[in-house]
PDB file of C-alpha atoms in Angstrom:
ATOM      1  CA  MET A   1      20.592   5.317   1.708  1.00 54.00           C
ATOM      2  CA  LEU A   2      23.825   3.186   2.063  1.00 58.00           C
ATOM      3  CA  GLU A   3      22.668   1.082   4.898  1.00 74.00           C
ATOM      4  CA  LEU A   4      20.021  -1.441   4.113  1.00 81.00           C
ATOM      5  CA  PRO A   5      16.597  -0.119   5.398  1.00 87.00           C
ATOM      6  CA  VAL A   6      14.138  -1.621   7.843  1.00 89.00           C
ATOM      7  CA  VAL A   7      10.751  -1.929   6.191  1.00 92.00           C
ATOM      8  CA  HIS A   8       7.643  -0.932   8.278  1.00 93.00           C
ATOM      9  CA  LYS A   9       4.334  -1.871   6.839  1.00 93.00           C
ATOM     10  CA  PHE A  10       1.154  -0.415   8.191  1.00 93.00           C
ATOM     11  CA  GLY A  11      -2.203  -1.947   6.907  1.00 91.00           C
ATOM     12  CA  GLY A  12      -5.682  -0.450   6.797  1.00 90.00           C
ATOM     13  CA  SER A  13      -6.583  -1.897  10.244  1.00 85.00           C
ATOM     14  CA  CYS A  14      -4.086   0.489  11.810  1.00 86.00           C
ATOM     15  CA  LEU A  15      -5.012   3.523   9.449  1.00 92.00           C
ATOM     16  CA  ARG A  16      -8.271   4.518  10.834  1.00 89.00           C
ATOM     17  CA  ASP A  17      -7.908   8.051  12.199  1.00 86.00           C
ATOM     18  CA  ALA A  18      -5.467  10.680  12.990  1.00 85.00           C
ATOM     19  CA  THR A  19      -4.612   9.045  16.424  1.00 88.00           C
ATOM     20  CA  ASP A  20      -2.966   6.263  14.549  1.00 92.00           C
ATOM     21  CA  LEU A  21      -0.429   8.694  13.121  1.00 92.00           C
ATOM     22  CA  GLU A  22       0.939   9.198  16.675  1.00 92.00           C
ATOM     23  CA  ARG A  23       1.790   5.540  17.213  1.00 92.00           C
ATOM     24  CA  ILE A  24       3.250   5.269  13.760  1.00 94.00           C
ATOM     25  CA  ALA A  25       5.441   8.469  14.284  1.00 94.00           C
ATOM     26  CA  GLU A  26       6.575   7.016  17.587  1.00 93.00           C
ATOM     27  CA  ILE A  27       7.620   3.763  16.078  1.00 93.00           C
ATOM     28  CA  LEU A  28       9.622   5.554  13.327  1.00 94.00           C
ATOM     29  CA  THR A  29      11.131   8.111  15.616  1.00 94.00           C
ATOM     30  CA  ASN A  30      12.455   5.277  17.718  1.00 92.00           C
ATOM     31  CA  ALA A  31      14.132   3.458  14.747  1.00 89.00           C
ATOM     32  CA  HIS A  32      17.831   3.225  14.667  1.00 86.00           C
ATOM     33  CA  GLN A  33      18.254   2.401  11.040  1.00 88.00           C
ATOM     34  CA  PRO A  34      17.049   3.897   7.707  1.00 91.00           C
ATOM     35  CA  VAL A  35      13.403   2.977   7.218  1.00 93.00           C
ATOM     36  CA  ILE A  36      10.961   2.351   4.393  1.00 94.00           C
ATOM     37  CA  VAL A  37       7.292   2.753   5.158  1.00 95.00           C
ATOM     38  CA  VAL A  38       4.761   0.726   3.181  1.00 96.00           C
ATOM     39  CA  VAL A  39       1.148   1.592   3.452  1.00 96.00           C
ATOM     40  CA  SER A  40      -2.099   0.170   2.386  1.00 95.00           C
ATOM     41  CA  ALA A  41      -5.225   2.473   1.740  1.00 96.00           C
ATOM     42  CA  LEU A  42      -7.020   3.908   4.822  1.00 96.00           C
ATOM     43  CA  TRP A  43      -9.492   1.630   6.594  1.00 93.00           C
ATOM     44  CA  GLY A  44     -12.443   0.799   4.321  1.00 92.00           C
ATOM     45  CA  THR A  45     -11.112   2.814   1.234  1.00 95.00           C
ATOM     46  CA  THR A  46     -10.503  -0.130  -1.012  1.00 94.00           C
ATOM     47  CA  ASP A  47     -13.983  -1.555  -0.340  1.00 92.00           C
ATOM     48  CA  ARG A  48     -15.530   1.798  -1.193  1.00 93.00           C
ATOM     49  CA  LEU A  49     -13.634   2.010  -4.445  1.00 95.00           C
ATOM     50  CA  MET A  50     -14.536  -1.538  -5.533  1.00 93.00           C
ATOM     51  CA  ARG A  51     -18.204  -0.814  -4.814  1.00 91.00           C
ATOM     52  CA  ALA A  52     -17.757   2.370  -6.997  1.00 93.00           C
ATOM     53  CA  ALA A  53     -16.539   0.516  -9.864  1.00 93.00           C
ATOM     54  CA  GLN A  54     -19.771  -1.304 -10.011  1.00 90.00           C
ATOM     55  CA  GLU A  55     -21.716   2.016  -9.666  1.00 87.00           C
ATOM     56  CA  PRO A  56     -19.476   4.486 -11.449  1.00 84.00           C
ATOM     57  CA  ARG A  57     -22.263   7.121 -11.931  1.00 81.00           C
ATOM     58  CA  TYR A  58     -21.886   8.188  -8.398  1.00 80.00           C
ATOM     59  CA  ALA A  59     -18.249   9.403  -9.089  1.00 82.00           C
ATOM     60  CA  GLY A  60     -18.810  12.891  -7.807  1.00 85.00           C
ATOM     61  CA  ARG A  61     -20.218  11.862  -4.457  1.00 89.00           C
ATOM     62  CA  LEU A  62     -17.325   9.234  -3.895  1.00 92.00           C
ATOM     63  CA  VAL A  63     -14.553  11.858  -4.523  1.00 93.00           C
ATOM     64  CA  TYR A  64     -16.263  14.232  -2.102  1.00 94.00           C
ATOM     65  CA  ASP A  65     -16.509  11.586   0.617  1.00 95.00           C
ATOM     66  CA  LEU A  66     -12.946  10.356   0.093  1.00 96.00           C
ATOM     67  CA  ALA A  67     -11.579  13.828   0.283  1.00 96.00           C
ATOM     68  CA  LYS A  68     -13.363  14.545   3.516  1.00 95.00           C
ATOM     69  CA  HIS A  69     -12.305  11.248   4.982  1.00 94.00           C
ATOM     70  CA  HIS A  70      -8.673  11.793   4.186  1.00 96.00           C
ATOM     71  CA  LEU A  71      -8.479  15.338   5.297  1.00 96.00           C
ATOM     72  CA  ARG A  72     -10.028  14.248   8.745  1.00 93.00           C
ATOM     73  CA  PHE A  73      -6.924  12.091   8.976  1.00 90.00           C
ATOM     74  CA  SER A  74      -4.429  15.016   8.020  1.00 92.00           C
ATOM     75  CA  PRO A  75      -6.483  18.323   8.000  1.00 94.00           C
ATOM     76  CA  THR A  76      -3.591  20.592   7.321  1.00 96.00           C
ATOM     77  CA  LEU A  77      -2.709  18.756   4.157  1.00 97.00           C
ATOM     78  CA  VAL A  78      -4.847  21.507   2.424  1.00 97.00           C
ATOM     79  CA  GLU A  79      -1.971  23.980   3.350  1.00 96.00           C
ATOM     80  CA  SER A  80       0.782  21.677   2.116  1.00 96.00           C
ATOM     81  CA  PRO A  81       2.343  21.634  -1.414  1.00 96.00           C
ATOM     82  CA  LEU A  82       1.236  17.975  -1.452  1.00 97.00           C
ATOM     83  CA  TYR A  83      -2.392  19.148  -1.581  1.00 98.00           C
ATOM     84  CA  ASP A  84      -2.142  19.794  -5.425  1.00 98.00           C
ATOM     85  CA  VAL A  85      -0.981  16.010  -5.721  1.00 98.00           C
ATOM     86  CA  PHE A  86      -3.914  15.097  -3.540  1.00 98.00           C
ATOM     87  CA  GLN A  87      -6.267  16.906  -5.855  1.00 98.00           C
ATOM     88  CA  ARG A  88      -4.928  15.234  -8.894  1.00 98.00           C
ATOM     89  CA  VAL A  89      -5.387  11.852  -7.369  1.00 98.00           C
ATOM     90  CA  LEU A  90      -9.059  12.708  -6.641  1.00 97.00           C
ATOM     91  CA  GLU A  91      -9.420  13.967 -10.358  1.00 97.00           C
ATOM     92  CA  GLY A  92      -8.003  10.580 -11.437  1.00 97.00           C
ATOM     93  CA  ILE A  93     -10.538   8.790  -9.504  1.00 96.00           C
ATOM     94  CA  GLU A  94     -13.313  10.596 -11.132  1.00 95.00           C
ATOM     95  CA  GLU A  95     -11.689  10.068 -14.592  1.00 96.00           C
ATOM     96  CA  SER A  96     -11.330   6.374 -13.940  1.00 96.00           C
ATOM     97  CA  LEU A  97     -14.949   6.087 -12.966  1.00 95.00           C
ATOM     98  CA  ASN A  98     -16.098   7.902 -15.943  1.00 94.00           C
ATOM     99  CA  ALA A  99     -14.053   5.566 -18.127  1.00 95.00           C
ATOM    100  CA  LEU A 100     -15.782   2.569 -16.307  1.00 95.00           C
ATOM    101  CA  ALA A 101     -19.139   4.147 -16.961  1.00 93.00           C
ATOM    102  CA  SER A 102     -18.555   3.828 -20.578  1.00 94.00           C
ATOM    103  CA  ASP A 103     -16.726   0.349 -20.400  1.00 95.00           C
ATOM    104  CA  ARG A 104     -17.036  -1.785 -17.360  1.00 92.00           C
ATOM    105  CA  ASP A 105     -14.302  -3.992 -18.651  1.00 94.00           C
ATOM    106  CA  ASP A 106     -11.766  -1.181 -18.818  1.00 97.00           C
ATOM    107  CA  LYS A 107      -9.004  -2.951 -16.796  1.00 96.00           C
ATOM    108  CA  ILE A 108      -6.591  -0.165 -16.886  1.00 97.00           C
ATOM    109  CA  ALA A 109      -9.146   2.200 -15.431  1.00 97.00           C
ATOM    110  CA  TYR A 110     -10.147  -0.272 -12.798  1.00 97.00           C
ATOM    111  CA  ASN A 111      -6.592  -0.787 -11.667  1.00 97.00           C
ATOM    112  CA  ARG A 112      -5.895   2.982 -11.574  1.00 97.00           C
ATOM    113  CA  LEU A 113      -9.067   3.489  -9.697  1.00 97.00           C
ATOM    114  CA  LEU A 114      -8.123   0.940  -6.936  1.00 96.00           C
ATOM    115  CA  ALA A 115      -4.518   2.029  -6.808  1.00 97.00           C
ATOM    116  CA  SER A 116      -5.723   5.625  -5.877  1.00 98.00           C
ATOM    117  CA  GLY A 117      -6.520   4.365  -2.278  1.00 97.00           C
ATOM    118  CA  GLU A 118      -2.790   3.750  -1.632  1.00 97.00           C
ATOM    119  CA  ARG A 119      -1.852   6.865  -3.282  1.00 98.00           C
ATOM    120  CA  LEU A 120      -4.179   8.890  -1.015  1.00 98.00           C
ATOM    121  CA  SER A 121      -3.063   7.008   2.014  1.00 98.00           C
ATOM    122  CA  ALA A 122       0.703   7.758   1.239  1.00 98.00           C
ATOM    123  CA  LEU A 123       0.080  11.442   0.954  1.00 98.00           C
ATOM    124  CA  VAL A 124      -1.847  11.974   4.139  1.00 97.00           C
ATOM    125  CA  ILE A 125       0.510   9.613   6.116  1.00 97.00           C
ATOM    126  CA  ALA A 126       3.567  11.432   4.718  1.00 98.00           C
ATOM    127  CA  HIS A 127       2.157  14.766   5.451  1.00 97.00           C
ATOM    128  CA  GLY A 128       1.227  13.718   8.999  1.00 96.00           C
ATOM    129  CA  LEU A 129       4.621  12.349   9.692  1.00 97.00           C
ATOM    130  CA  SER A 130       6.290  15.439   8.384  1.00 97.00           C
ATOM    131  CA  LEU A 131       4.354  17.451  10.928  1.00 96.00           C
ATOM    132  CA  ARG A 132       5.670  15.149  13.609  1.00 95.00           C
ATOM    133  CA  GLY A 133       9.276  16.026  12.746  1.00 96.00           C
ATOM    134  CA  LEU A 134      10.021  13.323  10.300  1.00 97.00           C
ATOM    135  CA  GLU A 135      11.505  13.881   6.767  1.00 97.00           C
ATOM    136  CA  ALA A 136       8.607  11.895   5.132  1.00 98.00           C
ATOM    137  CA  HIS A 137       7.688  12.058   1.577  1.00 98.00           C
ATOM    138  CA  PRO A 138       4.991  10.062  -0.549  1.00 98.00           C
ATOM    139  CA  VAL A 139       6.458   7.605  -3.262  1.00 98.00           C
ATOM    140  CA  GLY A 140       4.496   5.678  -5.875  1.00 96.00           C
ATOM    141  CA  ALA A 141       5.812   2.159  -6.059  1.00 96.00           C
ATOM    142  CA  GLU A 142       5.420   1.949  -9.798  1.00 93.00           C
ATOM    143  CA  ASP A 143       7.082   5.495 -10.232  1.00 93.00           C
ATOM    144  CA  ILE A 144      10.375   4.298  -8.826  1.00 95.00           C
ATOM    145  CA  GLY A 145      10.679   0.848 -10.663  1.00 95.00           C
ATOM    146  CA  LEU A 146       8.672  -1.734  -8.608  1.00 97.00           C
ATOM    147  CA  GLN A 147       8.034  -4.518 -11.394  1.00 97.00           C
ATOM    148  CA  LEU A 148       5.359  -7.045 -11.121  1.00 97.00           C
ATOM    149  CA  ASP A 149       5.231 -10.482 -12.906  1.00 95.00           C
ATOM    150  CA  GLY A 150       2.020  -9.975 -14.840  1.00 95.00           C
ATOM    151  CA  ALA A 151      -0.225  -7.549 -16.908  1.00 96.00           C
ATOM    152  CA  GLY A 152      -3.351  -6.188 -15.155  1.00 95.00           C
ATOM    153  CA  THR A 153      -2.902  -8.691 -12.191  1.00 94.00           C
ATOM    154  CA  ALA A 154       0.266 -10.185 -10.920  1.00 94.00           C
ATOM    155  CA  ALA A 155       1.201 -13.122  -8.356  1.00 92.00           C
ATOM    156  CA  ARG A 156       4.536 -11.522  -7.056  1.00 92.00           C
ATOM    157  CA  VAL A 157       7.103  -8.870  -7.434  1.00 95.00           C
ATOM    158  CA  ASP A 158       9.783  -9.295 -10.030  1.00 96.00           C
ATOM    159  CA  ILE A 159      12.755  -8.996  -7.690  1.00 94.00           C
ATOM    160  CA  ALA A 160      15.332  -8.983 -10.352  1.00 94.00           C
ATOM    161  CA  GLY A 161      13.441  -6.650 -12.798  1.00 96.00           C
ATOM    162  CA  SER A 162      12.839  -4.292  -9.963  1.00 96.00           C
ATOM    163  CA  ARG A 163      16.490  -4.114  -8.838  1.00 94.00           C
ATOM    164  CA  ALA A 164      17.392  -3.318 -12.247  1.00 94.00           C
ATOM    165  CA  LYS A 165      15.034  -0.364 -12.508  1.00 95.00           C
ATOM    166  CA  LEU A 166      14.947   0.829  -9.015  1.00 94.00           C
ATOM    167  CA  ASP A 167      15.363   4.551  -8.596  1.00 95.00           C
ATOM    168  CA  ARG A 168      17.392   4.602  -5.255  1.00 92.00           C
ATOM    169  CA  SER A 169      17.328   8.297  -5.213  1.00 93.00           C
ATOM    170  CA  ALA A 170      13.767   8.215  -4.018  1.00 93.00           C
ATOM    171  CA  PHE A 171      14.800   6.568  -0.714  1.00 93.00           C
ATOM    172  CA  HIS A 172      15.906   9.298   1.487  1.00 93.00           C
ATOM    173  CA  GLY A 173      14.456  10.505   4.721  1.00 95.00           C
ATOM    174  CA  VAL A 174      11.268   8.545   5.421  1.00 97.00           C
ATOM    175  CA  PRO A 175       9.721   7.315   2.090  1.00 97.00           C
ATOM    176  CA  VAL A 176       6.092   6.435   2.396  1.00 98.00           C
ATOM    177  CA  VAL A 177       5.655   3.891  -0.435  1.00 97.00           C
ATOM    178  CA  THR A 178       2.382   2.657  -1.848  1.00 97.00           C
ATOM    179  CA  GLY A 179       1.776  -1.035  -1.262  1.00 94.00           C
ATOM    180  CA  TRP A 180      -0.397  -3.599  -3.313  1.00 93.00           C
ATOM    181  CA  PHE A 181       0.464  -2.484  -6.740  1.00 95.00           C
ATOM    182  CA  GLY A 182       3.462  -1.762  -9.193  1.00 96.00           C
ATOM    183  CA  GLU A 183       4.271  -1.699 -12.951  1.00 97.00           C
ATOM    184  CA  GLY A 184       3.003  -4.681 -14.909  1.00 97.00           C
ATOM    185  CA  THR A 185       4.667  -6.313 -17.811  1.00 97.00           C
ATOM    186  CA  ASP A 186       2.671  -4.065 -20.149  1.00 96.00           C
ATOM    187  CA  GLY A 187       3.861  -0.916 -18.544  1.00 96.00           C
ATOM    188  CA  ASN A 188       0.636  -0.210 -16.975  1.00 97.00           C
ATOM    189  CA  ILE A 189      -0.451  -0.520 -13.188  1.00 97.00           C
ATOM    190  CA  ALA A 190      -0.715  -4.166 -12.054  1.00 96.00           C
ATOM    191  CA  LEU A 191      -2.377  -5.118  -8.808  1.00 96.00           C
ATOM    192  CA  LEU A 192      -1.330  -8.004  -6.525  1.00 93.00           C
ATOM    193  CA  GLY A 193      -3.822 -10.225  -4.782  1.00 87.00           C
ATOM    194  CA  ARG A 194      -5.028 -10.144  -1.220  1.00 76.00           C
ATOM    195  CA  GLY A 195      -1.874  -9.584   0.975  1.00 79.00           C
ATOM    196  CA  GLY A 196      -0.198  -7.547  -1.853  1.00 87.00           C
ATOM    197  CA  SER A 197       0.997  -4.849   0.452  1.00 89.00           C
ATOM    198  CA  ASP A 198       2.687  -7.445   2.790  1.00 89.00           C
ATOM    199  CA  HIS A 199       4.158  -8.925  -0.256  1.00 88.00           C
ATOM    200  CA  THR A 200       5.557  -5.682  -1.600  1.00 90.00           C
ATOM    201  CA  ALA A 201       6.857  -4.832   1.849  1.00 90.00           C
ATOM    202  CA  THR A 202       8.756  -8.088   2.079  1.00 89.00           C
ATOM    203  CA  ALA A 203      10.287  -7.518  -1.427  1.00 91.00           C
ATOM    204  CA  TRP A 204      11.918  -4.206  -0.881  1.00 91.00           C
ATOM    205  CA  ARG A 205      15.084  -5.225   0.856  1.00 86.00           C
ATOM    206  CA  PRO A 206      15.852  -7.971  -1.700  1.00 89.00           C
ATOM    207  CA  CYS A 207      15.406  -5.291  -4.464  1.00 89.00           C
ATOM    208  CA  PHE A 208      18.042  -3.299  -2.853  1.00 83.00           C
ATOM    209  CA  LYS A 209      20.540  -6.148  -2.442  1.00 76.00           C
ATOM    210  CA  PRO A 210      20.489  -9.945  -3.290  1.00 64.00           C
ATOM    211  CA  ASN A 211      19.942 -12.254  -0.325  1.00 54.00           C
ATOM    212  CA  ALA A 212      19.240  -9.311   1.924  1.00 51.00           C
ATOM    213  CA  SER A 213      17.625  -9.997   5.280  1.00 48.00           C
ATOM    214  CA  CYS A 214      14.156  -8.725   5.059  1.00 48.00           C
ATOM    215  CA  CYS A 215      13.418  -7.065   8.502  1.00 47.00           C
ATOM    216  CA  GLY A 216       9.898  -5.863   8.451  1.00 46.00           C
ATOM    217  CA  ARG A 217       7.651  -4.327  11.127  1.00 47.00           C
ATOM    218  CA  THR A 218       3.793  -4.457  11.001  1.00 47.00           C
ATOM    219  CA  CYS A 219       1.606  -2.280  13.076  1.00 43.00           C
ATOM    220  CA  SER A 220      -1.657  -3.881  14.273  1.00 36.00           C
ATOM    221  CA  ALA A 221      -4.508  -2.086  15.767  1.00 31.00           C
ATOM    222  CA  SER A 222      -5.428  -5.303  17.523  1.00 29.00           C
ATOM    223  CA  THR A 223      -3.731  -7.919  19.656  1.00 28.00           C
ATOM    224  CA  ARG A 224      -5.101 -10.633  17.490  1.00 28.00           C
ATOM    225  CA  SER A 225      -2.735 -13.053  15.966  1.00 31.00           C
ATOM    226  CA  THR A 226      -1.269 -12.344  12.528  1.00 30.00           C
ATOM    227  CA  ARG A 227      -3.281 -14.783  10.341  1.00 34.00           C
ATOM    228  CA  GLY A 228      -4.220 -15.401   6.824  1.00 37.00           C
ATOM    229  CA  GLY A 229      -5.085 -17.864   4.158  1.00 37.00           C
ATOM    230  CA  VAL A 230      -3.059 -20.147   1.883  1.00 39.00           C
ATOM    231  CA  GLN A 231      -2.529 -19.564  -1.942  1.00 41.00           C
ATOM    232  CA  SER A 232      -5.563 -20.506  -3.839  1.00 43.00           C
ATOM    233  CA  SER A 233      -7.698 -19.492  -6.834  1.00 46.00           C
ATOM    234  CA  PRO A 234      -9.476 -16.210  -6.530  1.00 44.00           C
ATOM    235  CA  ILE A 235     -12.702 -16.174  -4.528  1.00 45.00           C
ATOM    236  CA  PRO A 236     -15.400 -13.622  -4.529  1.00 48.00           C
ATOM    237  CA  TYR A 237     -14.153 -10.452  -2.846  1.00 47.00           C
ATOM    238  CA  LEU A 238     -14.711 -10.395   1.001  1.00 50.00           C
ATOM    239  CA  GLY A 239     -15.290  -7.028   2.732  1.00 52.00           C
ATOM    240  CA  TYR A 240     -12.741  -6.142   5.511  1.00 46.00           C
ATOM    241  CA  GLY A 241     -15.337  -6.807   8.039  1.00 52.00           C
ATOM    242  CA  LYS A 242     -15.850 -10.330   6.881  1.00 56.00           C
ATOM    243  CA  ARG A 243     -12.235 -10.774   6.167  1.00 54.00           C
ATOM    244  CA  TRP A 244     -11.437  -9.638   9.783  1.00 51.00           C
ATOM    245  CA  ASN A 245     -13.720 -12.248  11.361  1.00 59.00           C
ATOM    246  CA  LEU A 246     -13.299 -15.329   9.151  1.00 57.00           C
ATOM    247  CA  PRO A 247      -9.691 -16.023   9.929  1.00 54.00           C
ATOM    248  CA  MET A 248     -10.354 -15.988  13.668  1.00 55.00           C
ATOM    249  CA  ARG A 249     -12.291 -19.240  13.149  1.00 56.00           C
ATOM    250  CA  THR A 250      -9.204 -21.015  11.714  1.00 52.00           C
ATOM    251  CA  PRO A 251      -5.888 -21.875  12.962  1.00 49.00           C
ATOM    252  CA  PRO A 252      -3.011 -19.454  12.574  1.00 46.00           C
ATOM    253  CA  SER A 253      -1.183 -19.784   9.420  1.00 44.00           C
ATOM    254  CA  SER A 254       1.423 -17.923   7.297  1.00 43.00           C
ATOM    255  CA  ILE A 255       0.620 -16.407   3.931  1.00 46.00           C
ATOM    256  CA  PRO A 256       2.870 -17.947   1.323  1.00 47.00           C
ATOM    257  CA  PRO A 257       2.331 -15.289  -1.486  1.00 51.00           C
ATOM    258  CA  PRO A 258       3.094 -12.403   0.683  1.00 52.00           C
ATOM    259  CA  LEU A 259       6.102 -14.056   2.343  1.00 52.00           C
ATOM    260  CA  SER A 260       7.622 -15.438  -0.820  1.00 54.00           C
ATOM    261  CA  PRO A 261      10.280 -12.754  -1.311  1.00 55.00           C
ATOM    262  CA  SER A 262      11.505 -13.620   2.242  1.00 51.00           C
ATOM    263  CA  MET A 263      11.561 -17.450   1.742  1.00 51.00           C
ATOM    264  CA  LYS A 264      13.315 -17.063  -1.728  1.00 51.00           C
ATOM    265  CA  TRP A 265      16.120 -14.803  -0.519  1.00 45.00           C
ATOM    266  CA  ALA A 266      16.641 -16.687   2.770  1.00 43.00           C
ATOM    267  CA  SER A 267      15.262 -13.580   4.571  1.00 44.00           C
ATOM    268  CA  ARG A 268      13.945 -13.253   8.038  1.00 42.00           C
ATOM    269  CA  LEU A 269      10.863 -11.351   9.205  1.00 44.00           C
ATOM    270  CA  LYS A 270      10.229  -9.398  12.313  1.00 43.00           C
ATOM    271  CA  PHE A 271       6.615  -8.465  13.217  1.00 42.00           C
ATOM    272  CA  ALA A 272       5.532  -6.269  16.103  1.00 40.00           C
ATOM    273  CA  THR A 273       2.255  -4.698  17.457  1.00 37.00           C
TER     274      THR A 273
END
């Protein structure tokens, strides 16, 4: 990928069912530059995984429900070579929940559990896009060198560290990259905070080239304004339903942590619905 890519980020609000794939495919088909697709987990998946971490004894039921939900999104995945990877991710969910059943404070198992939502999403979206004529393939952010600045949890992407370790060979066709997490300073998966997928999306172009303009495109399932909160101490987790409604009661604002790569590298952003 010699030309700098345009980054398209798709959040859970526009990853609800198979019809959303049509709109995503249309956006990407009409792109005139190389692209990177950054995805969140499918709508509601992260909430379910977080709840499951508190009740890990129901691992079998959760795995069954997640498999059913994701296969509704992309039914023919079962006939694809990616299905083996899909099954391994599901097995990893069960293993993480079993580990949490023994030790609720197992941070590595917890992070692996939550990261599985983005992994499943990347698989079904990449498969769905390939059926629509795009050379899409799933990519794990930590597998190709995305470095974060903390262990377990992190505030931001380590741009310089990521650039040094970046596996550029993964960026061919339409790479569908997991958002929200990367490799922490301890070598294990680390998670970003709320808005983490937006943050990773804005980080990719600077990872390719210093001072690169970060052109991104975010698909929204709604015409509501892009809103969010300011950087603050962690607060108790809000479900997506509450998170969706709460900002509507406040003035529009940007989100400093997600946008920090763009500000630091004098980049510009382009959002579209």
